[in-house]
Each structure stands twice: as structure tokens, then as C-alpha cells.
Short mmCIF file of C-alpha atoms and ligand atoms in Angstrom, two decimals:
data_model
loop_
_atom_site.label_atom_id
_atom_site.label_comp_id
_atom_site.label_asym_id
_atom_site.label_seq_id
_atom_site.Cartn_x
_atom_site.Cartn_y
_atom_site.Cartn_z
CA UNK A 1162 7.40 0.97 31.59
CA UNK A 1163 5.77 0.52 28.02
CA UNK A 1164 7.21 1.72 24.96
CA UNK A 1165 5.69 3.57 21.96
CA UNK A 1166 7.64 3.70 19.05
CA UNK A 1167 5.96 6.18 16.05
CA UNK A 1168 7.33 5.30 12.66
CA UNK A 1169 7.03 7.68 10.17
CA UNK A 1170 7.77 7.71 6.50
CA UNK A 1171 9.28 11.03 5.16
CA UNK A 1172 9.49 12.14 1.83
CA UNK A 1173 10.16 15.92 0.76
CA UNK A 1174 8.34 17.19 4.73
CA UNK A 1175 10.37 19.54 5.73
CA UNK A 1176 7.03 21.71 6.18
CA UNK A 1177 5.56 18.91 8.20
CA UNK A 1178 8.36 17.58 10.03
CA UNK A 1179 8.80 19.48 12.88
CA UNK A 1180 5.08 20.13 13.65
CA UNK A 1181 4.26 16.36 13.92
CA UNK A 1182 6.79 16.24 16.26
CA UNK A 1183 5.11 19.58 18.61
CA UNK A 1184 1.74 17.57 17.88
CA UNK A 1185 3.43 14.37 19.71
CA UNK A 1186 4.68 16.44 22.39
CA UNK A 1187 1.09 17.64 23.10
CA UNK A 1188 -0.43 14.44 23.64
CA UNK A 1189 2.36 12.77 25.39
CA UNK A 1190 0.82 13.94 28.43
CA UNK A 1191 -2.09 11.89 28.73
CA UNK A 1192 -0.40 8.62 28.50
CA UNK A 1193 0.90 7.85 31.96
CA UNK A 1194 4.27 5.31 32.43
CA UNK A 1195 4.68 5.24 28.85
CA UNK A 1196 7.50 6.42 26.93
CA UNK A 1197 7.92 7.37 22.78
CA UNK A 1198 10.56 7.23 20.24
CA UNK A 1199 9.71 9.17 17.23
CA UNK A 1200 10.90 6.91 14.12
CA UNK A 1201 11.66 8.96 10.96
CA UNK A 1202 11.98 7.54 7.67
CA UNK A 1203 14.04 9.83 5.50
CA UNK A 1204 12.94 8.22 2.23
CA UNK A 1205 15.19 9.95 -0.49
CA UNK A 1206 14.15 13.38 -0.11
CA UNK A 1207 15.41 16.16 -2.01
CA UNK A 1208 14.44 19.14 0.03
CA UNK A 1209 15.95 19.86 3.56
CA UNK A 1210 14.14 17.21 5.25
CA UNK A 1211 17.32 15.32 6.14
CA UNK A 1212 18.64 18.41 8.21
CA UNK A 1213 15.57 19.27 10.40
CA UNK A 1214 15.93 15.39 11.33
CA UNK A 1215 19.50 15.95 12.08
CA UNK A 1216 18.59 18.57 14.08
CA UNK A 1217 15.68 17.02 16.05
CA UNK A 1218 17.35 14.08 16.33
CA UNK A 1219 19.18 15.58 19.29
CA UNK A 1220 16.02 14.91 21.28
CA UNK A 1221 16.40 12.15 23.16
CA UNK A 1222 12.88 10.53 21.57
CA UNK A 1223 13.92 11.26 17.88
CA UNK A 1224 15.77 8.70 15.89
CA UNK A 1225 16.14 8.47 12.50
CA UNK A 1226 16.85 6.31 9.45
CA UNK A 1227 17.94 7.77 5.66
CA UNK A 1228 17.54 6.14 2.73
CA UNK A 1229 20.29 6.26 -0.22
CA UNK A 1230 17.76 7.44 -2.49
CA UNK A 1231 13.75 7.17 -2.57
CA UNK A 1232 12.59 3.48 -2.53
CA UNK A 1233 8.91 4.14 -1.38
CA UNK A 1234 6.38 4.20 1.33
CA UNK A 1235 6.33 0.83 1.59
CA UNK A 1236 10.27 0.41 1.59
CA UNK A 1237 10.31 3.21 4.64
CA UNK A 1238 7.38 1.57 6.79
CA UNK A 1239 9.60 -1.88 6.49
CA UNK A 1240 12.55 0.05 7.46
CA UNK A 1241 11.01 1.64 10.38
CA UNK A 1242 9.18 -1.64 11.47
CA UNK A 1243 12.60 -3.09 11.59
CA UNK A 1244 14.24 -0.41 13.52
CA UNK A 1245 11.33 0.12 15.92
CA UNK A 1246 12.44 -1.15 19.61
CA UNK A 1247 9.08 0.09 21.41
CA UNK A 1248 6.66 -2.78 22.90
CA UNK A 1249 3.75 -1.03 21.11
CA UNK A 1250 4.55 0.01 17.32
CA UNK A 1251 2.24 2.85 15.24
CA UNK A 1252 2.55 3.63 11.83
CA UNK A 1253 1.66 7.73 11.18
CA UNK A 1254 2.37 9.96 7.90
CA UNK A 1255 4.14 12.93 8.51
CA UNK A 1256 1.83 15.20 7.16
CA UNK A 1257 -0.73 15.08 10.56
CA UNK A 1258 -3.43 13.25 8.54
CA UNK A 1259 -3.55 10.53 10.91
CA UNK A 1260 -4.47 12.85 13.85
CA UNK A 1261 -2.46 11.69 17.10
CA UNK A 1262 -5.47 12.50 19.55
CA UNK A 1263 -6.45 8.64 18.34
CA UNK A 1264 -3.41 7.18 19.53
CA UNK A 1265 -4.10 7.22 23.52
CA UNK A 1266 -7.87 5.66 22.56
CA UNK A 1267 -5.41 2.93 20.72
CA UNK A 1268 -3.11 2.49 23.40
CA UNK A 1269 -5.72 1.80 26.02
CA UNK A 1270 -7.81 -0.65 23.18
CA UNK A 1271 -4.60 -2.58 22.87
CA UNK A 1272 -3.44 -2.48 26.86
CA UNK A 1273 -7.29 -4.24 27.52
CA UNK A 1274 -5.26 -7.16 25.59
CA UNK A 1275 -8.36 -7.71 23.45
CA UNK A 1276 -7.00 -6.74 20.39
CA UNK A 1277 -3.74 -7.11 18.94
CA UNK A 1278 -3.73 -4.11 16.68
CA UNK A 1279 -6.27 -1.59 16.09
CA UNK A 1280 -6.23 0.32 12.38
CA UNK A 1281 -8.11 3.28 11.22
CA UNK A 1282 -10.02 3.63 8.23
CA UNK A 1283 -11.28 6.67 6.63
CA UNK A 1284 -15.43 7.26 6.75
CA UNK A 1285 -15.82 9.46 3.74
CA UNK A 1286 -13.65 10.21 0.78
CA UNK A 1287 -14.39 14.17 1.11
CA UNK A 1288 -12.24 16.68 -1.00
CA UNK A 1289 -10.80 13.87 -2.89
CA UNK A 1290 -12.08 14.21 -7.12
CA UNK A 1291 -14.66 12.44 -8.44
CA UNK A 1292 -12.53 10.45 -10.28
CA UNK A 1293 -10.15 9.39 -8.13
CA UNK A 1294 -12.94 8.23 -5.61
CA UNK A 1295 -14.48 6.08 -8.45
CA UNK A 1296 -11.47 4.72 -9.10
CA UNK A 1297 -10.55 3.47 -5.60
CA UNK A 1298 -13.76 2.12 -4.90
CA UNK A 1299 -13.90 0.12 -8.34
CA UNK A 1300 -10.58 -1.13 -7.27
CA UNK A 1301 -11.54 -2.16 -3.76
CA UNK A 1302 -14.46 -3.90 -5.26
CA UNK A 1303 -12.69 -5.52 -7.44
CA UNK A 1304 -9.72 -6.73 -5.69
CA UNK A 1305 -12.03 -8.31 -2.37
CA UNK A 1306 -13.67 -10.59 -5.32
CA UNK A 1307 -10.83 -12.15 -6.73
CA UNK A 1308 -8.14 -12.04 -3.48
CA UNK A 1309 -8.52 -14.40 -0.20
CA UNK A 1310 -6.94 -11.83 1.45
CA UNK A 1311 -9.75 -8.08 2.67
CA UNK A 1312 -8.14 -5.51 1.82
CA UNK A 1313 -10.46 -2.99 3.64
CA UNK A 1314 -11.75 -0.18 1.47
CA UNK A 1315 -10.86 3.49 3.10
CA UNK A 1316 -7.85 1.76 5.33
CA UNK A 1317 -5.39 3.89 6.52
CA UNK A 1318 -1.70 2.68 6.54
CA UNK A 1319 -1.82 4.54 10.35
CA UNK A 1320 -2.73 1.74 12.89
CA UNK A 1321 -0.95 0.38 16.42
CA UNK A 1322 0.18 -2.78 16.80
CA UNK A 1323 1.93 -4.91 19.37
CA UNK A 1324 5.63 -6.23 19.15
CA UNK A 1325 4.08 -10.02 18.29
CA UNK A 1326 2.41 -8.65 15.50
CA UNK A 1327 4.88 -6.42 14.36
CA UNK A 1328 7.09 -9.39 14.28
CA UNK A 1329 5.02 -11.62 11.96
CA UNK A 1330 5.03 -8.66 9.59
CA UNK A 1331 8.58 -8.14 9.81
CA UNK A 1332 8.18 -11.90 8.96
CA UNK A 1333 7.35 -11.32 5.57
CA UNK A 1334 10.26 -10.18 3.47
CA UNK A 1335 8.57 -10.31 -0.11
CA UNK A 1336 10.23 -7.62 -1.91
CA UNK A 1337 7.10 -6.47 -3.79
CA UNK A 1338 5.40 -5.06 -0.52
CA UNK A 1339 1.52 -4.10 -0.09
CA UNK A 1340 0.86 -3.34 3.43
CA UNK A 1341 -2.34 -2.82 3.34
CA UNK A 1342 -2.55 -6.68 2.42
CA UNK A 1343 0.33 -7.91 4.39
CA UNK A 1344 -1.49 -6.47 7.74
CA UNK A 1345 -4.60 -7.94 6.86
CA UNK A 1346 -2.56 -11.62 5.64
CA UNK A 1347 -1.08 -11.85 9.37
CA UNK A 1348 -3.96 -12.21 10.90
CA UNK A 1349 -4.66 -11.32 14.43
CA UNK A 1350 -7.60 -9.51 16.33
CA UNK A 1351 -7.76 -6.02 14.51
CA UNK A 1352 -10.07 -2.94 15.54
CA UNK A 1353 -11.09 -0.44 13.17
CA UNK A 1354 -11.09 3.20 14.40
CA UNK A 1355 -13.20 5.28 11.95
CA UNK A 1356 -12.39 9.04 11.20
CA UNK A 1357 -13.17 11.75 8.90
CA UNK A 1358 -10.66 12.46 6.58
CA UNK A 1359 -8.82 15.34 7.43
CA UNK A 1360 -6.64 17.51 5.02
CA UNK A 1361 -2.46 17.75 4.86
CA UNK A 1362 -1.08 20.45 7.26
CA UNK A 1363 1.40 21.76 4.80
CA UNK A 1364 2.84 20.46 1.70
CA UNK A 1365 1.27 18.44 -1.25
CA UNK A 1366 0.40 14.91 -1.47
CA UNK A 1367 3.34 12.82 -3.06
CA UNK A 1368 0.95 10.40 -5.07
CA UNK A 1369 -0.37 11.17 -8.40
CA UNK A 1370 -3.38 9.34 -10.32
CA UNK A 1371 -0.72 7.38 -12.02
CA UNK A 1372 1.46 6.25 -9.59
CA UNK A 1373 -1.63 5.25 -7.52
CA UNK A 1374 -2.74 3.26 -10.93
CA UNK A 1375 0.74 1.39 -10.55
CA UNK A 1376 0.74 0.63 -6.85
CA UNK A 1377 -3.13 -0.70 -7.54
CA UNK A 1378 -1.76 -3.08 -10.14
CA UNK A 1379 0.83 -4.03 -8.31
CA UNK A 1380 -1.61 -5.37 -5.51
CA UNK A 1381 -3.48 -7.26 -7.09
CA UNK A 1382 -0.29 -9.10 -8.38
CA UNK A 1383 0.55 -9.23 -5.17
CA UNK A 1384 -2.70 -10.97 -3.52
CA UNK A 1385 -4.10 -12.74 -6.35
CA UNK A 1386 -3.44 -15.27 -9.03
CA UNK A 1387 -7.07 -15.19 -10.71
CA UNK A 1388 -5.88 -12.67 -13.12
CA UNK A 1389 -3.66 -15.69 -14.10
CA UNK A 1390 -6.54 -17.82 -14.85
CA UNK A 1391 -8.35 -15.41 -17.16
CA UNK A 1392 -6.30 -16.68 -20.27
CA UNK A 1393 -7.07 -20.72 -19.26
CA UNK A 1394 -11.09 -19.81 -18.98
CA UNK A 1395 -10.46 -17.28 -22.39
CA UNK A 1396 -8.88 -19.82 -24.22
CA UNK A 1397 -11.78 -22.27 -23.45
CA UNK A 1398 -14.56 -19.64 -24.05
CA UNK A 1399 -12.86 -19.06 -27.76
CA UNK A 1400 -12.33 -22.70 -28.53
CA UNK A 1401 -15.78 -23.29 -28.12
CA UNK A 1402 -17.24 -19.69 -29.63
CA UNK A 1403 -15.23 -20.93 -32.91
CA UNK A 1404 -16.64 -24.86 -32.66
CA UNK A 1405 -20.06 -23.11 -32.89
CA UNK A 1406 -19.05 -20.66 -35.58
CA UNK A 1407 -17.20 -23.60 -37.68
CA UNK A 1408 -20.58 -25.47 -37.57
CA UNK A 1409 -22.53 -22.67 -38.49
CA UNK A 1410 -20.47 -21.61 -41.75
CA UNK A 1411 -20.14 -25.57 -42.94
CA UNK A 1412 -24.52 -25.53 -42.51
CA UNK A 1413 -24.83 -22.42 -44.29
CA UNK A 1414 -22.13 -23.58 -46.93
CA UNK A 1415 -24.07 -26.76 -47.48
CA UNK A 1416 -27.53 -24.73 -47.83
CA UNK A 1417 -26.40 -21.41 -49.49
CA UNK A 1418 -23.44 -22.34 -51.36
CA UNK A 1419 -19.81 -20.16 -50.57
CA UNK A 1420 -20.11 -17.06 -52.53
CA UNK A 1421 -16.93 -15.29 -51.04
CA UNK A 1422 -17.58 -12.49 -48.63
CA UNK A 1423 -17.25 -11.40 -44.81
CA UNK A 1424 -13.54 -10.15 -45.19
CA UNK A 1425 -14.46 -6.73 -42.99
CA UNK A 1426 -15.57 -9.01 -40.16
CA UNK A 1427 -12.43 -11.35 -40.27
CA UNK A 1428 -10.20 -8.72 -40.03
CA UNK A 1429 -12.34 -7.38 -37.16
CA UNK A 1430 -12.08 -10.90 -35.66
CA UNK A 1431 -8.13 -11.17 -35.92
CA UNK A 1432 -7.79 -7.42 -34.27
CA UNK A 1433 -10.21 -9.24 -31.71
CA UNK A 1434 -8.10 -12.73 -31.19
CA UNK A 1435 -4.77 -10.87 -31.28
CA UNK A 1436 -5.65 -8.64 -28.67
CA UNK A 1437 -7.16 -11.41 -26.23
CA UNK A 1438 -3.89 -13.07 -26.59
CA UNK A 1439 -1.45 -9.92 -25.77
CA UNK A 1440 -3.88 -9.45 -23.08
CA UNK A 1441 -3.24 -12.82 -21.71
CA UNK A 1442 0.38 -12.40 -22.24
CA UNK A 1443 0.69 -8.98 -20.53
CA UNK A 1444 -0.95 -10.37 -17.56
CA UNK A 1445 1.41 -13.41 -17.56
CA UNK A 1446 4.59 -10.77 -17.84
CA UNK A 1447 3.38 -9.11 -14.48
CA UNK A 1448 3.84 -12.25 -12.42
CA UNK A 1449 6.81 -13.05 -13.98
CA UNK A 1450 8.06 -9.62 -13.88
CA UNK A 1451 7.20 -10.18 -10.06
CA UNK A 1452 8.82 -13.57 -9.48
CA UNK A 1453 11.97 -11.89 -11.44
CA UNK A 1454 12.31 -8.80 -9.03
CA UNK A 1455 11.60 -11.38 -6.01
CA UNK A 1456 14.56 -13.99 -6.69
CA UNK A 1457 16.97 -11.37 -7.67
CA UNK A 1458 16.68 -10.92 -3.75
CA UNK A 1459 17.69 -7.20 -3.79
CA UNK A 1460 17.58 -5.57 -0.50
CA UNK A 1461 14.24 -3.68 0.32
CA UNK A 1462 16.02 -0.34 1.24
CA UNK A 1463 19.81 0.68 1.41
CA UNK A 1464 20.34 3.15 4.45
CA UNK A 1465 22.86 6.13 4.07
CA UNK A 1466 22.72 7.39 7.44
CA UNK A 1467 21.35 6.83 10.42
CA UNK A 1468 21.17 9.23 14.02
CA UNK A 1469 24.23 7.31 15.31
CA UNK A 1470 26.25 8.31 12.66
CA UNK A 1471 25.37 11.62 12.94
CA UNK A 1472 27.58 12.25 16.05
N1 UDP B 275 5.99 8.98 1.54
C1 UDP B 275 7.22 8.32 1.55
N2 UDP B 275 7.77 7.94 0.34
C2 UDP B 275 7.16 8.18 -0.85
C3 UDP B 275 5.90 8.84 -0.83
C4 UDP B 275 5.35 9.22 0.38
O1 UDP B 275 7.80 8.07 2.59
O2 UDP B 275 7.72 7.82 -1.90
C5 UDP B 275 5.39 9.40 2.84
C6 UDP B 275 5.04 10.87 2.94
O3 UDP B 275 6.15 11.64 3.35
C7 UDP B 275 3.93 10.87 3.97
C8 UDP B 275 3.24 9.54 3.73
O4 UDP B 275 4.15 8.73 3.00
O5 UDP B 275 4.42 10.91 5.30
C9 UDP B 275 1.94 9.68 2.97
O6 UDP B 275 2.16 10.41 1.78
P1 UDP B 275 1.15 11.50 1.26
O7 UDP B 275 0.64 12.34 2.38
O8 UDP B 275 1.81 12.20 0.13
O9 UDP B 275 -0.01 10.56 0.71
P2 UDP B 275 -1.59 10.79 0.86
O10 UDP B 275 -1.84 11.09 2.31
O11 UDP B 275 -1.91 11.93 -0.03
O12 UDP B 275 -2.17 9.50 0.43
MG1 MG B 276 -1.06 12.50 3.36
#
């Protein structure tokens, strides 16, 4: 008998909780000789979250896993991939946006042993604002030029994959986690389900412009060093620009004489120079703020409690 483990990432759901898991009891019926466990991620919530999993954990398909405090999505999917037992493993947000009805069309993809995972990416960015759609797709753009890695615009983080894949994921323990890059960085045969983006059931979405800003940022640090090269190819684009500009002012000196102007446009060239150069710096700081976090080899998550403990 095959195994289905749904991991799911929690953060302030108590509205959510307990429908995903009537949801998951509807469709159970069309798989046949295939069993679930229901993976919750209690990632630091505040709200009563905890105690509706406490309570549903008495189901014999529930487990759960909570966090100290909040460490992030990414923290709780890593937690849950680790804790997952089931020979086929999904990844689903508590909130019913990735719609379950998909998951038996999965199953069977995977079972054909053609595929080794099959993700799901969103068609149309619908209901989301104008700017926040701009933003994502300048961001995509940008980030499949200068990283080796596709990082599929309109991916979901909700996908099914099989133990051996799970396993190479699991594989990488980088503390500065991207998913959406690690999946991709495995490898393996991977189908793309497409859907229409559907709204949250209940509750609000826990990412603002801002953080979404950070976790972009943090990406690209993550799968690319060309940001890295910008201050070797802007150092040799200056040197040159002021070559040309020294032979230009010695010419005119020689033909015009030096009467003693053009202090507006130095300073303007000094604000200009001195910003390159923090730029160049700041970029340099990332990665090493990166490598810093990575050798101090801090766990990824720090579990309080898990369903065991609870009896
Ligand atoms: N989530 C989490 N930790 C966080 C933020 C979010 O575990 O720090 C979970 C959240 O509970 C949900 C999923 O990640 O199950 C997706 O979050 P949300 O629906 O807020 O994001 P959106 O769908 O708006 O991108
Ligand atoms: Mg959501």
C-alpha cells in the first residue's frame, strides 16, 4: 500500500486549519490502496492554531510538528520534508489555494513512473495589484538571466514528489533556503500542472510587499554570483570612462588653456563614484552576510512540540 504524506506549513490558520483537513477527507475517496498522513507545520503562530492541531491530531492521519517560534515557510517545508514517512510527498498551504482535486491527477502522473515530481504553476496573476504583478515578473525576468538554475515564473511551492526526490532535497541543508530553486537545482523529470489562481478560504495572506522584496533578494543571493561580478566589469568600465576623460581635459588644456571651472560637475561626479562603490560594497556584504549565517551552522528550525509529546 502507497503512502501520501501532505505537508503543510501553518502560520496564524486557525480559520483554515480544520477545513483543509474536511477538504482532504473529501477526496480521499478516489484514491484506491493509498493511505495519507496530514503533516502540519506549526510555524510560530500566535493565534490558537497550535490547539486545533492538538486536537486533530487525535486522528490517526494527523501529525504534527511546532516550531519554538516562527522561522519561515521555508524553515516549515524543510521540517515537514524531514518528518514526512509517506512514499509519495506533497507540499500544500493551508489556506486551500492549492486545490486538492489536483492531487489524484498527480498521483496517477507520478504512479505512470514517467515523472518524478509534478509541480503546479499559476496561469494568471488575477486579483493580485498591479504592482505587485510587475514586480514579480521583473524579478522572474531578471533572475532566469543571470542564474543557471529556472526558477519558473508563476510556480507554486504545492507540487508531489517521490521519496528519491524528496531525499536529494532533504540533501541540501544550506541554511539560506529557496525552494523554489532548490526543486528546480535537483533535477529530475518535473510536470507542470497549470491552474487558475484561486483566492484564500479564510484568513489573510502572511506576506507583505516588503517581506516578498527580502525573500526576492535573498534568491538571487542564493542562485547567483553575477551580482558579484558587477563591481569587477564597473571598475573596468570607470577606469577606462576616466582614461578617455583624462585625455580629453590634457587636449583641451593644451588648445584652450586651464581657466578654472567645472566644480558643479565634479561634485556631481564624486556623488556618482561614491555611490558605484557603496553599491559594489553592499552587494559584496550580502554574500558575505550569507556565507556568515551559513558557517555559523545554526539549526534550520528548533521544534517545541511534536504529536508524540502531546500524549
Ligand atoms: N506560512 C508559514 N510561515 C510563514 C508564512 C506563511 O508557514 O512565516 C504558511 C501559511 O500558513 C500558508 C503558506 O505558508 O499555509 C502560504 O502563506 P500565504 O497563504 O500567507 O501566502 P500566499 O498564498 O499569499 O503567497
Ligand atoms: Mg495563500
Amino acid at each position: 500500500m502507497k503512502k501520501i504524506s501532505l505537508v503543510v506549513p501553518c502560520y496564524n490558520e486557525e480559520e483554515t486549519v480544520n477545513l483543509f483537513y474536511d477538504e482532504i477527507q473529501k477526496i480521499k475517496s478516489d484514491f484506491k490502496g493509498v493511505s495519507f498522513e496530514m503533516l502540519f507545520v506549526n510555524d510560530g503562530s500566535s493565534d490558537k492554531t497550535l490547539e486545533i492541531l492538538r486536537r486533530l491530531s487525535s486522528k490517526d492521519d494527523v501529525r504534527y510538528i511546532s516550531f519554538s517560534r516562527n522561522f519561515g515557510k521555508e524553515a516549515a517545508m524543510y521540517a515537514g520534508l524531514e518528518a514526512a514517512t509517506g512514499d509519495y510527498v506533497a507540499i500544500m498551504d493551508a489556506d486551500l489555494q492549492d486545490p486538492p482535486a489536483l492531487l489524484h491527477e498527480m498521483y496517477e502522473i507520478l504512479e505512470s513512473g514517467e515523472y518524478d515530481s509534478v509541480a503546479t504553476r499559476r496561469v494568471s496573476r488575477k486579483g493580485e495589484p498591479i504592482i505587485r504583478s510587475f514586480f514579480a515578473r521583473l524579478y522572474y525576468k531578471i533572475i532566469n538571466k543571470i542564474s543557471k538554475t529556472e526558477i519558473v515564473d508563476g510556480a507554486r511551492d504545492f507540487r508531489l514528489m517521490t521519496r528519491q526526490m524528496v531525499n536529494s532535497v532533504l540533501s541540501l541543508k544550506e541554511y539560506n533556503r529557496f525552494s523554489k530553486g532548490i526543486f528546480s537545482w535537483v533535477g529530475y523529470r518535473t510536470k507542470w500542472l497549470e491552474y487558475e489562481n484561486t483566492p484564500r478560504v479564510a484568513g489573510e495572506t502572511k506576506w507583505s510587499f516588503w517581506k516578498l522584496f527580502l525573500y526576492s533578494l535573498d534568491s538571487i543571493v542564493a542562485f547567483s554570483t553575477v551580482p558579484l561580478s558587477i563591481a569587477s566589469v564597473m571598475g573596468i568600465l570607470f577606469c577606462f570612462v576616466a582614461f578617455l576623460i583624462i585625455i580629453f581635459i590634457i587636449v583641451r588644456t593644451i588648445m584652450f588653456g586651464d581657466p578654472t571651472s567645472g566644480w558643479p560637475s565634479m561634485v556631481c561626479i564624486m556623488f556618482f563614484i561614491g555611490g558605484v562603490q557603496l553599491l559594489c560594497v553592499g552587494i559584496m556584504g550580502q554574500y558575505l552576510s550569507k556565507a556568515y549565517l551559513e558557517v555559523k551552522r545554526r539549526p534550520i528550525y528548533i521544534i517545541s512540540e511534536t504529536e508524540k509529546d502531546k500524549k
